[in-house]
JSON list of C-alpha atoms in Angstrom, two decimals:
[
{"chain": "A", "resi": 15, "resn": "MET", "atom": "CA", "xyz": [102.09, 111.51, 91.77]},
{"chain": "A", "resi": 16, "resn": "LYS", "atom": "CA", "xyz": [99.04, 109.24, 91.86]},
{"chain": "A", "resi": 17, "resn": "ALA", "atom": "CA", "xyz": [100.52, 106.98, 89.16]},
{"chain": "A", "resi": 18, "resn": "ALA", "atom": "CA", "xyz": [103.74, 106.60, 91.16]},
{"chain": "A", "resi": 19, "resn": "ILE", "atom": "CA", "xyz": [101.84, 105.81, 94.36]},
{"chain": "A", "resi": 20, "resn": "GLU", "atom": "CA", "xyz": [99.72, 103.23, 92.52]},
{"chain": "A", "resi": 21, "resn": "LEU", "atom": "CA", "xyz": [102.89, 101.20, 91.93]},
{"chain": "A", "resi": 22, "resn": "LEU", "atom": "CA", "xyz": [103.15, 100.68, 95.69]},
{"chain": "A", "resi": 23, "resn": "PHE", "atom": "CA", "xyz": [99.79, 99.00, 96.15]},
{"chain": "A", "resi": 24, "resn": "ALA", "atom": "CA", "xyz": [98.14, 95.83, 94.88]},
{"chain": "A", "resi": 25, "resn": "GLU", "atom": "CA", "xyz": [94.84, 97.63, 94.56]},
{"chain": "A", "resi": 26, "resn": "GLY", "atom": "CA", "xyz": [94.74, 101.23, 93.36]},
{"chain": "A", "resi": 27, "resn": "THR", "atom": "CA", "xyz": [91.38, 101.85, 94.98]},
{"chain": "A", "resi": 28, "resn": "VAL", "atom": "CA", "xyz": [93.06, 102.32, 98.39]},
{"chain": "A", "resi": 29, "resn": "ILE", "atom": "CA", "xyz": [94.64, 105.53, 97.13]},
{"chain": "A", "resi": 30, "resn": "ARG", "atom": "CA", "xyz": [92.64, 108.56, 98.13]},
{"chain": "A", "resi": 31, "resn": "ARG", "atom": "CA", "xyz": [93.19, 112.21, 97.36]},
{"chain": "A", "resi": 32, "resn": "GLN", "atom": "CA", "xyz": [94.38, 112.82, 100.93]},
{"chain": "A", "resi": 33, "resn": "MET", "atom": "CA", "xyz": [97.11, 110.19, 100.52]},
{"chain": "A", "resi": 34, "resn": "VAL", "atom": "CA", "xyz": [98.36, 111.88, 97.35]},
{"chain": "A", "resi": 35, "resn": "ASN", "atom": "CA", "xyz": [98.26, 115.26, 99.09]},
{"chain": "A", "resi": 36, "resn": "ASP", "atom": "CA", "xyz": [100.19, 113.87, 102.07]},
{"chain": "A", "resi": 37, "resn": "PHE", "atom": "CA", "xyz": [102.89, 112.45, 99.80]},
{"chain": "A", "resi": 38, "resn": "LEU", "atom": "CA", "xyz": [103.18, 115.74, 97.93]},
{"chain": "A", "resi": 39, "resn": "GLN", "atom": "CA", "xyz": [103.31, 117.74, 101.16]},
{"chain": "A", "resi": 40, "resn": "SER", "atom": "CA", "xyz": [106.06, 115.55, 102.64]},
{"chain": "A", "resi": 41, "resn": "LYS", "atom": "CA", "xyz": [108.17, 115.95, 99.50]},
{"chain": "A", "resi": 42, "resn": "ARG", "atom": "CA", "xyz": [107.95, 119.72, 99.85]},
{"chain": "A", "resi": 43, "resn": "LEU", "atom": "CA", "xyz": [109.47, 119.85, 103.35]},
{"chain": "A", "resi": 44, "resn": "ASP", "atom": "CA", "xyz": [112.83, 121.59, 103.59]},
{"chain": "A", "resi": 45, "resn": "GLY", "atom": "CA", "xyz": [115.65, 119.20, 102.78]},
{"chain": "A", "resi": 46, "resn": "VAL", "atom": "CA", "xyz": [113.47, 116.26, 101.73]},
{"chain": "A", "resi": 47, "resn": "PRO", "atom": "CA", "xyz": [114.20, 116.36, 97.96]},
{"chain": "A", "resi": 48, "resn": "GLU", "atom": "CA", "xyz": [117.94, 116.56, 98.64]},
{"chain": "A", "resi": 49, "resn": "ALA", "atom": "CA", "xyz": [117.81, 113.75, 101.20]},
{"chain": "A", "resi": 50, "resn": "LEU", "atom": "CA", "xyz": [115.83, 111.51, 98.85]},
{"chain": "A", "resi": 51, "resn": "ARG", "atom": "CA", "xyz": [118.32, 112.21, 96.05]},
{"chain": "A", "resi": 52, "resn": "GLN", "atom": "CA", "xyz": [121.26, 111.32, 98.33]},
{"chain": "A", "resi": 53, "resn": "ILE", "atom": "CA", "xyz": [119.61, 108.07, 99.35]},
{"chain": "A", "resi": 54, "resn": "ALA", "atom": "CA", "xyz": [118.84, 107.17, 95.73]},
{"chain": "A", "resi": 55, "resn": "ASP", "atom": "CA", "xyz": [122.34, 108.04, 94.53]},
{"chain": "A", "resi": 56, "resn": "ALA", "atom": "CA", "xyz": [124.00, 106.02, 97.31]},
{"chain": "A", "resi": 57, "resn": "SER", "atom": "CA", "xyz": [121.66, 103.04, 97.04]},
{"chain": "A", "resi": 58, "resn": "PHE", "atom": "CA", "xyz": [121.27, 102.86, 93.26]},
{"chain": "A", "resi": 59, "resn": "PRO", "atom": "CA", "xyz": [124.31, 104.33, 91.50]},
{"chain": "A", "resi": 60, "resn": "GLY", "atom": "CA", "xyz": [123.83, 104.08, 87.76]},
{"chain": "A", "resi": 61, "resn": "GLY", "atom": "CA", "xyz": [120.28, 102.85, 88.33]},
{"chain": "A", "resi": 62, "resn": "ARG", "atom": "CA", "xyz": [121.36, 99.53, 89.88]},
{"chain": "A", "resi": 63, "resn": "GLN", "atom": "CA", "xyz": [121.19, 98.45, 93.51]},
{"chain": "A", "resi": 64, "resn": "ALA", "atom": "CA", "xyz": [124.61, 98.92, 95.09]},
{"chain": "A", "resi": 65, "resn": "ASP", "atom": "CA", "xyz": [124.37, 96.56, 98.07]},
{"chain": "A", "resi": 66, "resn": "ASP", "atom": "CA", "xyz": [123.38, 92.94, 98.36]},
{"chain": "A", "resi": 67, "resn": "LEU", "atom": "CA", "xyz": [122.17, 92.55, 101.93]},
{"chain": "A", "resi": 68, "resn": "ARG", "atom": "CA", "xyz": [121.31, 88.84, 101.72]},
{"chain": "A", "resi": 69, "resn": "GLY", "atom": "CA", "xyz": [124.68, 87.58, 102.96]},
{"chain": "A", "resi": 70, "resn": "GLY", "atom": "CA", "xyz": [124.50, 89.56, 106.18]},
{"chain": "A", "resi": 71, "resn": "LEU", "atom": "CA", "xyz": [120.98, 88.40, 106.94]},
{"chain": "A", "resi": 72, "resn": "GLY", "atom": "CA", "xyz": [122.04, 84.78, 107.36]},
{"chain": "A", "resi": 73, "resn": "GLY", "atom": "CA", "xyz": [124.51, 85.71, 110.09]},
{"chain": "A", "resi": 74, "resn": "LEU", "atom": "CA", "xyz": [122.10, 87.66, 112.27]},
{"chain": "A", "resi": 75, "resn": "ALA", "atom": "CA", "xyz": [122.14, 86.63, 115.92]},
{"chain": "A", "resi": 76, "resn": "MET", "atom": "CA", "xyz": [118.49, 87.56, 116.34]},
{"chain": "A", "resi": 77, "resn": "PRO", "atom": "CA", "xyz": [115.20, 86.37, 114.93]},
{"chain": "A", "resi": 78, "resn": "ALA", "atom": "CA", "xyz": [114.31, 88.04, 111.66]},
{"chain": "A", "resi": 79, "resn": "GLN", "atom": "CA", "xyz": [111.64, 87.79, 109.02]},
{"chain": "A", "resi": 80, "resn": "THR", "atom": "CA", "xyz": [110.70, 89.41, 105.76]},
{"chain": "A", "resi": 81, "resn": "VAL", "atom": "CA", "xyz": [107.19, 90.31, 104.77]},
{"chain": "A", "resi": 82, "resn": "TRP", "atom": "CA", "xyz": [106.55, 90.66, 101.06]},
{"chain": "A", "resi": 83, "resn": "GLY", "atom": "CA", "xyz": [103.50, 91.58, 99.05]},
{"chain": "A", "resi": 84, "resn": "ALA", "atom": "CA", "xyz": [102.65, 88.93, 96.45]},
{"chain": "A", "resi": 85, "resn": "THR", "atom": "CA", "xyz": [102.09, 91.63, 93.83]},
{"chain": "A", "resi": 86, "resn": "ASP", "atom": "CA", "xyz": [104.99, 93.94, 94.78]},
{"chain": "A", "resi": 87, "resn": "ARG", "atom": "CA", "xyz": [105.96, 95.85, 91.63]},
{"chain": "A", "resi": 88, "resn": "ILE", "atom": "CA", "xyz": [108.93, 97.59, 93.27]},
{"chain": "A", "resi": 89, "resn": "ILE", "atom": "CA", "xyz": [110.82, 94.56, 94.62]},
{"chain": "A", "resi": 90, "resn": "PRO", "atom": "CA", "xyz": [109.26, 91.38, 93.20]},
{"chain": "A", "resi": 91, "resn": "PRO", "atom": "CA", "xyz": [108.60, 88.57, 95.69]},
{"chain": "A", "resi": 92, "resn": "ALA", "atom": "CA", "xyz": [110.91, 86.31, 93.66]},
{"chain": "A", "resi": 93, "resn": "HIS", "atom": "CA", "xyz": [113.76, 88.15, 95.39]},
{"chain": "A", "resi": 94, "resn": "ALA", "atom": "CA", "xyz": [112.73, 86.40, 98.61]},
{"chain": "A", "resi": 95, "resn": "GLU", "atom": "CA", "xyz": [113.74, 83.06, 97.11]},
{"chain": "A", "resi": 96, "resn": "ALA", "atom": "CA", "xyz": [117.43, 83.94, 97.51]},
{"chain": "A", "resi": 97, "resn": "LEU", "atom": "CA", "xyz": [117.18, 84.80, 101.22]},
{"chain": "A", "resi": 98, "resn": "PRO", "atom": "CA", "xyz": [118.92, 82.58, 103.79]},
{"chain": "A", "resi": 99, "resn": "GLU", "atom": "CA", "xyz": [116.77, 79.81, 105.28]},
{"chain": "A", "resi": 100, "resn": "ALA", "atom": "CA", "xyz": [117.13, 81.31, 108.75]},
{"chain": "A", "resi": 101, "resn": "ILE", "atom": "CA", "xyz": [115.03, 84.29, 107.66]},
{"chain": "A", "resi": 102, "resn": "GLY", "atom": "CA", "xyz": [111.32, 83.65, 107.91]},
{"chain": "A", "resi": 103, "resn": "THR", "atom": "CA", "xyz": [109.74, 84.79, 104.66]},
{"chain": "A", "resi": 104, "resn": "HIS", "atom": "CA", "xyz": [106.07, 85.59, 104.35]},
{"chain": "A", "resi": 105, "resn": "ILE", "atom": "CA", "xyz": [104.43, 86.42, 101.03]},
{"chain": "A", "resi": 106, "resn": "ILE", "atom": "CA", "xyz": [101.19, 88.30, 101.67]},
{"chain": "A", "resi": 107, "resn": "LYS", "atom": "CA", "xyz": [98.35, 87.76, 99.23]},
{"chain": "A", "resi": 108, "resn": "ASP", "atom": "CA", "xyz": [96.50, 90.86, 98.04]},
{"chain": "A", "resi": 109, "resn": "ALA", "atom": "CA", "xyz": [99.38, 93.18, 98.89]},
{"chain": "A", "resi": 110, "resn": "GLY", "atom": "CA", "xyz": [101.97, 95.09, 96.91]},
{"chain": "A", "resi": 111, "resn": "HIS", "atom": "CA", "xyz": [105.00, 96.98, 98.23]},
{"chain": "A", "resi": 112, "resn": "MET", "atom": "CA", "xyz": [103.02, 98.21, 101.26]},
{"chain": "A", "resi": 113, "resn": "PRO", "atom": "CA", "xyz": [101.72, 95.05, 102.94]},
{"chain": "A", "resi": 114, "resn": "HIS", "atom": "CA", "xyz": [101.83, 96.78, 106.33]},
{"chain": "A", "resi": 115, "resn": "MET", "atom": "CA", "xyz": [99.17, 99.17, 105.03]},
{"chain": "A", "resi": 116, "resn": "GLU", "atom": "CA", "xyz": [97.17, 96.84, 102.80]},
{"chain": "A", "resi": 117, "resn": "GLN", "atom": "CA", "xyz": [97.06, 93.83, 105.14]},
{"chain": "A", "resi": 118, "resn": "ALA", "atom": "CA", "xyz": [97.87, 95.44, 108.47]},
{"chain": "A", "resi": 119, "resn": "ALA", "atom": "CA", "xyz": [96.22, 92.81, 110.68]},
{"chain": "A", "resi": 120, "resn": "GLN", "atom": "CA", "xyz": [98.14, 89.97, 109.02]},
{"chain": "A", "resi": 121, "resn": "VAL", "atom": "CA", "xyz": [101.46, 91.83, 109.16]},
{"chain": "A", "resi": 122, "resn": "ASN", "atom": "CA", "xyz": [100.89, 92.80, 112.78]},
{"chain": "A", "resi": 123, "resn": "GLY", "atom": "CA", "xyz": [100.16, 89.16, 113.59]},
{"chain": "A", "resi": 124, "resn": "LEU", "atom": "CA", "xyz": [103.44, 88.09, 111.99]},
{"chain": "A", "resi": 125, "resn": "ILE", "atom": "CA", "xyz": [105.36, 90.69, 113.97]},
{"chain": "A", "resi": 126, "resn": "GLN", "atom": "CA", "xyz": [103.65, 89.64, 117.21]},
{"chain": "A", "resi": 127, "resn": "SER", "atom": "CA", "xyz": [104.48, 85.98, 116.53]},
{"chain": "A", "resi": 128, "resn": "LEU", "atom": "CA", "xyz": [108.13, 86.83, 115.90]},
{"chain": "A", "resi": 129, "resn": "VAL", "atom": "CA", "xyz": [108.36, 88.85, 119.11]},
{"chain": "A", "resi": 130, "resn": "ARG", "atom": "CA", "xyz": [106.64, 86.07, 121.11]},
{"chain": "A", "resi": 131, "resn": "ALA", "atom": "CA", "xyz": [109.02, 83.45, 119.71]},
{"chain": "A", "resi": 132, "resn": "ALA", "atom": "CA", "xyz": [112.03, 85.64, 120.49]},
{"chain": "A", "resi": 133, "resn": "LYS", "atom": "CA", "xyz": [110.88, 86.04, 124.11]},
{"chain": "A", "resi": 134, "resn": "GLU", "atom": "CA", "xyz": [110.28, 82.31, 124.49]},
{"chain": "A", "resi": 135, "resn": "ASN", "atom": "CA", "xyz": [113.72, 81.47, 123.11]},
{"chain": "A", "resi": 136, "resn": "GLY", "atom": "CA", "xyz": [115.26, 84.29, 125.18]}
]
């Protein structure tokens, strides 16, 4: 499990035994393995992503942004290059797939800025 979790983070040193235990415990809850399998089967039939969400993002009638870790090994930041211009895209240095955990202050600041801008543009 630790090796799988390491793929989520830019720096493996953030992974502690308690985090691994928490992941393992959550996967043992009733119904979780089945739910995860259903999500995977629906989202990635045949091992490939089924839906391309980029087209719908450009037509959103609300402010939106993406936050990507520069070293994301799950969904590489190069995928952000194909997003519509209307979507604010932020690539976070020293973060992998979990920038909200690795660089929480920076991600929180981006969210606060988006919310402030949305209020100002009402």
